[in-house]
Amino acid sequence: MKYGYFDDINREYVITNPNTPSPWINYLGDSNFFSLISNTGGGYSFYKDAKLRRLTRYRYNNVPEDTDGRHIYIKDGTTTFSPTYLPSKEPLDSYECHIGLGYSRFIGVKNGLVSNLLCFVPLQENCEIQYLTIENTTKETKKIDVFAQVEWCLWNASDDNENFQRNLSTGEVEYEDNTIYHKTEYRERRNHYAFYHCSEAIHSFESDRDEFLGIRNGYDHPLQIENGSLGNTLASGAHPIAALHVQLTLKPGEKHSLSFILGYCEITGNEKKFESLNIINKRPAKEMYLRYQNEKSLKDAFIALKKHWDSLLSVYNVTSDNEKLDRMGNIWNQYQCMVTYQMSRSASYYESGIGRGMGFRDSCQDLLGFVHLLPEKAKERILDIASIQKEDGSTFHQYQPLTKRGNGDIGSGFNDDPLWLIAAVSAYIKETGDFDILNIKVPFNNLEGSEKPLLDHLKASINFTINHKGPHGLPLIGRADWNDCLNLNCYSTTPGESFQTTANKETGIAESVFIAGMFVLYGKEYARINELIGNKSEGTRVNKEVLLVKEAAEKYGWDGEYFLRAYDGNGDKVGSHQNEEGKIFIEPQGFCVMAGIGHESGYGKKALESAESLLGDKYGLELLTPPYSTYHVELGEISSYPPGYKENGAVFNHNNPWVTIAHCIEKQPKAAYSLYIKNAPSFIEEYSDIHKTEPYVYSQMIAGRYAKNYGQAKNSWLTGSATWSFVALSQYLLGIKPDYDGLIIEPCLPKETFKKIHIVRQFRGTTYLIDIDNTIDNPTCYVNGKPIKGRLVPSIRSTTPVKVELH
Ligand code: GLC
Ligand code: GLC
């Protein structure tokens, strides 16, 4: 069952029923100010860091769910409705939520009043605009009251949820010129505040939540709104909010627009903090809201946002025989890559914004699907990430975006982490040709004086694996590898103990076949980079190491029909036919084949067949099977999940694309495509009621066959599924693969289904117009009409488009 439809022309998903099975969200913001916004207006805003600089409150775990957010109430006689349906819950005569790229638009109709609410964050701006137009389509003049309200968070979202003994006394606000300012803690050490402004002269305001709601009311029926006017109270302590009230008279057919602006400001440098005793300096706030005072400036800001996305999405654009594939490739997959890149795993409706900062491995991978969009930003991120690496090559697992320091609480020791840096850097160089990045000096662990060229960081990564191998010559797993929940040195029996930061037994023998795959893949990449920049001997040294690990993987990492997953801390096999449960895992099947392990011997093909037949379900390939039915102390968190959920046997969308890619590497277009469409959102839209999550983005997982709720998806939006699915689609299925000196054109789609494919690719400043005739075997590649040998289209500097044909 569906709850809306894709509108490809406008690049929107239009939700037509507010009662989606879970809140379906969107993200606003492109640089520092971000908002989460659900299809009923829920969500929150933050500046740079969802934990440390939270601007508005959101109660995760609340019932009813998702009632915190930007609240708009339109009171028309005795009826009060919200254009977003929530929080008033007054049934609308018609409702639409248009999920767009960087904006959400709500159209709510009630009793002849058509309300159109557009929410967006202008490019590079530190505010969210809520641009509301109300039209009276009736034959009578209407006098209406419009209320808009947000609830402030006292900056640190974690403290805001815990430290009530202090926080109930610190809240402070000011009011001036249709604007409520939230200035808690500004009197002491903060230099920032937030504000909520209305473009119209307001009739009344409120800043104290208890006054606004009245005792025991929720946001569905605030007392002051029922009474028709706000109380003009300045909050002191307790729960500060900002509520603004405008009165309008609309003649028949009349339309009126107004806007509410939620902004964030800092006073920096020598500028004075206060205008007078404890009265904040409002200069930056006034300048900000005055920028959007008239309709033209609002419209211009929105057009600029649209143009920004036009330009981003012009870098890669496909027209094929399948509109669902085009929709993923041209719009939604790229959009999710951007959001995931910006948020890492910090703020979604499943990530509370206080738990996790930016992940090392996550960010490195997120970059793969993002680097073509904004290579300059990718470069910045690489340098930030590399700065939390330690001198021995190991890395912190996460960092806080505001401080950019490694997060000691989450620790380190995930032995896959270092190698992802090579994945990120090589993807960046392939996209840009910018080898100079390798010379940029980057500190280790952010320590001054420890700066070394980025190339040395890559070397440290490689050497880390070389120096941490186990009894079979396979890489040691450490706390875990890509699979955070495969904790082979943890042996935890204490409830609540973190599986990720505890090692109760440093066995020094638990090995990962997955990391072996990574080392072979990224070791070769590192060697190639070195050869290209003239470090021949380093290339040779590492290629030898790669060979050793490849041999070890083929010898000790092969189970007969597929690749083993690991050796545990007792030296026993994990993911073997000899095991009762967890007989086969997906990760090594995908990654080892991607690395070319088992290519010559035919193991690779065999592994893919086994993955398909043993792990395949309706929604893709499960992570392992059969799931663990009991807790295994020697395996850790993976066995803590009930069967079929998360790492214990769900379809983990993140690693399905590895298998898709592996099929392409083994030249199996049918298998590659049939796996791709099993979980690509636009292809499974009709299961929206089963999945429950947004049909326009990937979720981290879809519960597997053994789960009580088979097919239910969780953790939408912030997942490596976005990046890897885009890599699989753009570089392998459609086959446009950036390489150090050009673009490799090697599509892998079934010729029965795909006849003609047209791709526009901007690459290093040149436009490539690529036409593929997919119906013939072994086509020749032509560049500007001339045949070339092989498939590498050299990078050409040209102001006119380069024509590439495959026929
Ligand atoms: C989550 C984590 C990611 C990890 C994966 C598998 O997606 O963000 O880092 O690799 O789970 O455990
Ligand atoms: C990953 C896993 C999750 C685990 C977490 C720990 O996100 O998916 O199950 O708890 O990592 O960091």
PDB file of N, CA and C and ligand atoms in Angstrom, residues 351 356 397-398 410 484-485 500 637 641 646-647 652 700 715, ligand 2:
ATOM      1  N   GLU A 351      18.308   8.029  15.174  1.00  0.00           N
ATOM      2  CA  GLU A 351      19.541   8.492  15.822  1.00  0.00           C
ATOM      3  C   GLU A 351      19.156   9.782  16.526  1.00  0.00           C
ATOM      4  N   ARG A 356      25.531   9.632  18.836  1.00  0.00           N
ATOM      5  CA  ARG A 356      26.697   9.421  17.990  1.00  0.00           C
ATOM      6  C   ARG A 356      27.091  10.696  17.265  1.00  0.00           C
ATOM      7  N   HIS A 397      36.865   6.058  16.665  1.00  0.00           N
ATOM      8  CA  HIS A 397      35.737   5.567  15.880  1.00  0.00           C
ATOM      9  C   HIS A 397      34.814   6.711  15.473  1.00  0.00           C
ATOM     10  N   GLN A 398      34.814   7.763  16.281  1.00  0.00           N
ATOM     11  CA  GLN A 398      33.910   8.887  16.014  1.00  0.00           C
ATOM     12  C   GLN A 398      34.503  10.205  16.464  1.00  0.00           C
ATOM     13  N   ILE A 410      33.679   6.556  22.862  1.00  0.00           N
ATOM     14  CA  ILE A 410      33.347   5.469  21.940  1.00  0.00           C
ATOM     15  C   ILE A 410      34.609   4.651  21.663  1.00  0.00           C
ATOM     16  N   ASP A 484      29.744  -3.805  13.337  1.00  0.00           N
ATOM     17  CA  ASP A 484      29.965  -3.307  14.692  1.00  0.00           C
ATOM     18  C   ASP A 484      29.577  -4.305  15.765  1.00  0.00           C
ATOM     19  N   CYS A 485      28.760  -5.253  15.381  1.00  0.00           N
ATOM     20  CA  CYS A 485      28.170  -6.154  16.371  1.00  0.00           C
ATOM     21  C   CYS A 485      28.871  -7.500  16.424  1.00  0.00           C
ATOM     22  N   GLN A 500      30.948  -2.356  22.292  1.00  0.00           N
ATOM     23  CA  GLN A 500      31.926  -1.710  21.417  1.00  0.00           C
ATOM     24  C   GLN A 500      33.156  -1.186  22.141  1.00  0.00           C
ATOM     25  N   GLU A 637      27.464  -8.587  20.388  1.00  0.00           N
ATOM     26  CA  GLU A 637      26.176  -7.917  20.156  1.00  0.00           C
ATOM     27  C   GLU A 637      25.341  -8.565  19.055  1.00  0.00           C
ATOM     28  N   TYR A 641      20.503  -9.518  19.298  1.00  0.00           N
ATOM     29  CA  TYR A 641      19.255  -9.125  18.644  1.00  0.00           C
ATOM     30  C   TYR A 641      18.367 -10.335  18.426  1.00  0.00           C
ATOM     31  N   LYS A 646      18.264  -6.399  12.584  1.00  0.00           N
ATOM     32  CA  LYS A 646      19.592  -5.792  12.566  1.00  0.00           C
ATOM     33  C   LYS A 646      20.649  -6.790  12.082  1.00  0.00           C
ATOM     34  N   GLU A 647      21.811  -6.751  12.714  1.00  0.00           N
ATOM     35  CA  GLU A 647      22.910  -7.582  12.231  1.00  0.00           C
ATOM     36  C   GLU A 647      22.626  -9.086  12.389  1.00  0.00           C
ATOM     37  N   PHE A 652      20.421  -6.206   5.459  1.00  0.00           N
ATOM     38  CA  PHE A 652      21.123  -4.972   5.798  1.00  0.00           C
ATOM     39  C   PHE A 652      21.403  -4.278   4.471  1.00  0.00           C
ATOM     40  N   GLN A 700      18.333   1.418   7.001  1.00  0.00           N
ATOM     41  CA  GLN A 700      19.496   0.574   7.291  1.00  0.00           C
ATOM     42  C   GLN A 700      19.134  -0.889   7.102  1.00  0.00           C
ATOM     43  N   ASN A 715      15.496   2.420  10.874  1.00  0.00           N
ATOM     44  CA  ASN A 715      16.678   3.285  10.706  1.00  0.00           C
ATOM     45  C   ASN A 715      16.788   3.844   9.295  1.00  0.00           C
TER      46      ASN A 715
HETATM   47  C1  GLC B   2      25.770  -0.191  14.540  1.00  0.00           C
HETATM   48  C2  GLC B   2      24.840  -1.324  14.688  1.00  0.00           C
HETATM   49  C3  GLC B   2      24.147  -1.295  16.000  1.00  0.00           C
HETATM   50  C4  GLC B   2      25.161  -1.135  17.106  1.00  0.00           C
HETATM   51  C5  GLC B   2      25.977   0.106  16.879  1.00  0.00           C
HETATM   52  C6  GLC B   2      27.018   0.320  17.912  1.00  0.00           C
HETATM   53  O1  GLC B   2      25.012   0.935  14.329  1.00  0.00           O
HETATM   54  O2  GLC B   2      23.897  -1.336  13.639  1.00  0.00           O
HETATM   55  O3  GLC B   2      23.388  -2.435  16.159  1.00  0.00           O
HETATM   56  O4  GLC B   2      24.555  -1.078  18.353  1.00  0.00           O
HETATM   57  O5  GLC B   2      26.589   0.005  15.643  1.00  0.00           O
HETATM   58  O6  GLC B   2      27.874   1.347  17.582  1.00  0.00           O
END
